[in-house]
Every structure is written in structure tokens, then in C-alpha cells.
Short mmCIF file of C-alpha atoms and ligand atoms in Angstrom, two decimals:
data_model
loop_
_atom_site.label_atom_id
_atom_site.label_comp_id
_atom_site.label_asym_id
_atom_site.label_seq_id
_atom_site.Cartn_x
_atom_site.Cartn_y
_atom_site.Cartn_z
CA UNK A 1 12.59 -3.15 0.39
CA UNK A 2 15.46 -2.41 -2.01
CA UNK A 3 14.83 -5.82 -3.62
CA UNK A 4 11.11 -5.05 -4.18
CA UNK A 5 11.85 -1.52 -5.44
CA UNK A 6 14.41 -2.98 -7.86
CA UNK A 7 11.72 -5.12 -9.46
CA UNK A 8 10.18 -1.86 -10.73
CA UNK A 9 6.82 -1.85 -8.97
CA UNK A 10 7.56 1.29 -6.99
CA UNK A 11 8.18 4.82 -8.08
CA UNK A 12 11.81 4.60 -7.04
CA UNK A 13 14.26 1.84 -8.02
CA UNK A 14 15.56 1.62 -4.42
CA UNK A 15 14.17 2.37 -1.04
CA UNK A 16 14.44 6.13 -0.41
CA UNK A 17 13.30 7.01 3.12
CA UNK A 18 11.18 10.13 3.23
CA UNK A 19 10.50 12.09 6.48
CA UNK A 20 7.34 10.02 6.92
CA UNK A 21 9.41 6.83 6.54
CA UNK A 22 11.93 8.12 9.14
CA UNK A 23 9.14 8.90 11.52
CA UNK A 24 7.38 5.51 11.04
CA UNK A 25 10.64 3.64 11.44
CA UNK A 26 12.26 5.58 14.26
CA UNK A 27 9.66 7.72 15.99
CA UNK A 28 7.19 6.80 18.69
CA UNK A 29 3.85 5.40 17.48
CA UNK A 30 1.46 8.16 16.36
CA UNK A 31 -1.99 8.51 14.93
CA UNK A 32 -0.79 9.69 11.55
CA UNK A 33 1.66 7.03 10.42
CA UNK A 34 0.95 3.26 10.16
CA UNK A 35 3.61 0.76 9.37
CA UNK A 36 2.49 -2.85 9.30
CA UNK A 37 5.15 -5.54 8.95
CA UNK A 38 4.47 -9.02 7.58
CA UNK A 39 6.94 -11.48 9.19
CA UNK A 40 7.91 -15.08 8.76
CA UNK A 41 8.87 -15.83 12.29
CA UNK A 42 11.23 -13.04 13.20
CA UNK A 43 12.12 -12.19 9.58
CA UNK A 44 10.28 -9.24 7.98
CA UNK A 45 8.98 -10.23 4.57
CA UNK A 46 6.75 -7.26 3.66
CA UNK A 47 5.17 -4.05 4.74
CA UNK A 48 2.03 -1.96 4.36
CA UNK A 49 2.13 1.76 5.27
CA UNK A 50 -0.22 4.69 5.49
CA UNK A 51 1.29 8.13 5.57
CA UNK A 52 -0.48 11.48 5.60
CA UNK A 53 -0.64 13.50 2.40
CA UNK A 54 -0.87 17.25 2.22
CA UNK A 55 -4.68 16.95 2.10
CA UNK A 56 -6.30 17.00 5.58
CA UNK A 57 -7.98 13.68 6.32
CA UNK A 58 -6.19 11.84 3.60
CA UNK A 59 -3.41 9.12 3.65
CA UNK A 60 -1.42 7.35 1.00
CA UNK A 61 -1.06 3.59 1.04
CA UNK A 62 2.06 1.73 -0.01
CA UNK A 63 2.67 -2.05 0.14
CA UNK A 64 5.20 -4.71 -0.79
CA UNK A 65 5.92 -8.37 -0.09
CA UNK A 66 8.96 -10.44 -1.04
CA UNK A 67 8.26 -12.81 -3.94
CA UNK A 68 7.88 -16.09 -2.06
CA UNK A 69 5.18 -14.52 0.13
CA UNK A 70 2.95 -13.21 -2.62
CA UNK A 71 -0.39 -14.55 -3.78
CA UNK A 72 -1.22 -16.12 -0.40
CA UNK A 73 -3.59 -13.52 0.91
CA UNK A 74 -1.09 -11.49 3.01
CA UNK A 75 -1.39 -8.38 0.89
CA UNK A 76 -5.15 -8.33 1.06
CA UNK A 77 -5.03 -8.94 4.81
CA UNK A 78 -2.62 -6.00 5.33
CA UNK A 79 -4.68 -3.61 3.20
CA UNK A 80 -7.82 -4.55 5.19
CA UNK A 81 -5.99 -3.99 8.44
CA UNK A 82 -4.83 -0.57 7.20
CA UNK A 83 -8.40 0.31 6.29
CA UNK A 84 -9.54 -0.59 9.85
CA UNK A 85 -6.76 1.54 11.32
CA UNK A 86 -7.66 4.49 9.11
CA UNK A 87 -11.35 4.16 9.93
CA UNK A 88 -10.62 4.20 13.66
CA UNK A 89 -8.62 7.47 13.28
CA UNK A 90 -11.19 9.35 11.26
CA UNK A 91 -9.15 9.32 8.04
CA UNK A 92 -11.70 9.89 5.28
CA UNK A 93 -9.81 9.05 2.14
CA UNK A 94 -7.01 6.75 1.04
CA UNK A 95 -4.95 7.19 -2.16
CA UNK A 96 -2.27 5.15 -3.83
CA UNK A 97 -0.27 4.92 -7.03
CA UNK A 98 0.39 1.67 -8.79
CA UNK A 99 1.64 0.54 -12.22
CA UNK A 100 -1.07 -0.02 -14.72
CA UNK A 101 0.52 -3.41 -15.58
CA UNK A 102 0.54 -4.60 -11.96
CA UNK A 103 -2.56 -6.74 -12.34
CA UNK A 104 -2.21 -8.47 -9.05
CA UNK A 105 -1.88 -5.24 -7.12
CA UNK A 106 -4.76 -3.67 -8.99
CA UNK A 107 -6.85 -6.81 -8.19
CA UNK A 108 -6.08 -6.47 -4.45
CA UNK A 109 -6.82 -2.72 -4.38
CA UNK A 110 -10.13 -3.14 -6.30
CA UNK A 111 -11.13 -6.01 -4.00
CA UNK A 112 -10.59 -3.65 -1.10
CA UNK A 113 -12.79 -0.90 -2.55
CA UNK A 114 -10.23 1.37 -4.37
CA UNK A 115 -11.31 2.91 -7.64
CA UNK A 116 -9.33 4.45 -10.47
CA UNK A 117 -8.97 8.22 -10.19
CA UNK A 118 -6.37 9.00 -12.85
CA UNK A 119 -3.37 7.94 -14.87
CA UNK A 120 -0.02 9.68 -15.48
CA UNK A 121 3.16 9.15 -17.46
CA UNK A 122 1.26 6.32 -19.20
CA UNK A 123 2.26 3.64 -16.69
CA UNK A 124 1.03 4.91 -13.35
CA UNK A 125 -2.50 4.53 -12.12
CA UNK A 126 -3.96 6.60 -9.33
CA UNK A 127 -6.53 4.91 -7.11
CA UNK A 128 -8.47 6.09 -4.10
CA UNK A 129 -11.23 5.00 -1.73
CA UNK A 130 -13.35 6.72 0.88
CA UNK A 131 -13.35 5.39 4.41
CA UNK A 132 -16.41 4.76 6.43
CA UNK A 133 -17.10 1.16 5.43
CA UNK A 134 -14.77 -1.80 5.34
CA UNK A 135 -13.91 -3.98 2.32
CA UNK A 136 -17.47 -4.91 1.50
CA UNK A 137 -16.52 -6.35 -1.90
CA UNK A 138 -15.08 -9.83 -1.37
CA UNK A 139 -15.28 -11.07 -4.93
C1 COA B 1 0.76 -6.45 -4.76
C2 COA B 1 0.96 -7.30 -3.52
C3 COA B 1 1.14 -6.43 -2.27
C4 COA B 1 -0.33 -8.13 -3.35
O1 COA B 1 -0.21 -8.92 -2.18
P1 COA B 1 -0.43 -10.51 -2.26
O2 COA B 1 -0.35 -11.09 -0.91
O3 COA B 1 0.49 -11.02 -3.31
O4 COA B 1 -1.92 -10.60 -2.86
P2 COA B 1 -3.13 -11.51 -2.34
O5 COA B 1 -2.64 -12.91 -2.30
O6 COA B 1 -3.76 -10.94 -1.10
O7 COA B 1 -4.18 -11.29 -3.56
C5 COA B 1 -3.79 -11.48 -4.87
C6 COA B 1 -5.02 -11.42 -5.73
O8 COA B 1 -4.66 -11.12 -7.07
C7 COA B 1 -4.99 -12.22 -7.92
N1 COA B 1 -3.90 -12.28 -8.92
C8 COA B 1 -2.70 -12.85 -8.82
N2 COA B 1 -2.02 -12.71 -9.95
C9 COA B 1 -2.84 -11.98 -10.78
C10 COA B 1 -2.70 -11.48 -12.12
N3 COA B 1 -1.57 -11.68 -12.79
N4 COA B 1 -3.70 -10.79 -12.60
C11 COA B 1 -4.87 -10.56 -11.94
N5 COA B 1 -5.02 -11.03 -10.66
C12 COA B 1 -4.05 -11.72 -10.11
C13 COA B 1 -5.13 -13.42 -7.03
O9 COA B 1 -5.93 -14.41 -7.56
C14 COA B 1 -5.75 -12.74 -5.78
O10 COA B 1 -7.10 -12.43 -6.00
P3 COA B 1 -8.27 -13.35 -5.32
O11 COA B 1 -8.04 -13.20 -3.86
O12 COA B 1 -9.48 -12.76 -5.82
O13 COA B 1 -8.00 -14.75 -5.75
C15 COA B 1 2.14 -8.22 -3.67
O14 COA B 1 1.91 -9.19 -4.71
C16 COA B 1 3.42 -7.53 -3.91
O15 COA B 1 4.15 -7.14 -2.95
N6 COA B 1 3.87 -7.28 -5.18
C17 COA B 1 5.11 -6.61 -5.48
C18 COA B 1 5.11 -5.17 -4.95
C19 COA B 1 3.98 -4.42 -5.45
O16 COA B 1 3.46 -4.62 -6.54
N7 COA B 1 3.48 -3.52 -4.62
C20 COA B 1 2.33 -2.64 -4.92
C21 COA B 1 2.79 -1.40 -5.53
S1 COA B 1 1.58 -0.17 -5.38
#
């Protein structure tokens, strides 16, 4: 995770565990925190997480894969899995922040039904999607 953060795609240049991260990594499974791990055999190569925001019924998505594992469909697959998980738990809205120049990430999120909701500090895009249908747009 430090390696992926160091590439500059995340809001922090290294992994900084928040209370939600501590809970997802060390706590028992719960209905509010999802942490999916992509693995090559026993070796973790990526993650996708959904953590609750301060808004009831809303969760924030984050995702990252090590370089050799990108562009092979794993990211899309994890986002879709996360959507299914959120749908089953009655979460009504997902949000995320990504860099405006992260064309591949934007492509994956749009493909999975996320739309632009804002922009800040020039480089960060806010995106969101409602839950209640799966990724219907498979362009
Ligand atoms: C963003 C990320 C999670 C996407 O996962 P992935 O497994 O690489 O993506 P997928 O293979 O599922 O899909 C990539 C899509 O982007 C497209 N794509 C690839 N490079 C692209 C580019 N430069 N511009 C536009 N689209 C691009 C691919 O063609 C594919 O679309 P398609 O399925 O319609 O052909 C992954 O690349 C990653 O971890 N990147 C670094 C960390 C990061 O950016 N995290 C997100 C921060 S919010």
C-alpha cells in the first residue's frame, strides 16, 4: 500500500491507517466495513475497501493494485463486488475521490456507474453513485 500511495494516486503519499482501517484490518467482520483483497496465490496484490462516511447510508470506496496486476480487469471486478456488498447491506450511496488525471481509474468508476459530483484543489475529482442497481453500463 505504501508503494501505491507513493505513486501519487492517493491523497496521502504513504499508507496512513485511519480508525476505519484499523477496524477493517484487525476487528471482527462487520456490516459497515468491507475490505476486499486481491491476491496472487497467497500474496496480496491489491485491495478495495468501503468505509462508512459521516452521512448515514453512505460509504466511501478506495482501491489500489500493484502495477503488474493492473489493466487485467481485477479493479473492475473488485468495484463490482463492492457494489454487490453495499447493495445487500442497504447502503444507498457510494462516494470516492480520485485524481483528475487518473484516466484508468476514472474509466473503471464510470463503467461501474459513478458520476462526477465535484472537483477540488484542481486535481481531485469527487464521484458518487446511488445503489439499487448493479453495474448496468458495460461499455
Ligand atoms: C485504478 C485501478 C484500481 C483500476 O484497476 P485495473 O484492474 O487496472 O482496471 P481494469 O483492468 O479493471 O479496467 C481498466 C479500464 O481502463 C481502461 N484504461 C486503461 N488505461 C487507460 C487510460 N490511460 N485511459 C483511459 N482508459 C484506460 C482499460 O481499457 C479498461 O477499460 P475497458 O474495460 O473498458 O477496456 C488500478 O489501475 C490501480 O490500482 N491504479 C493505481 C491506484 C489507483 O489509481 N487507485 C485509484 C485511486 S482512487
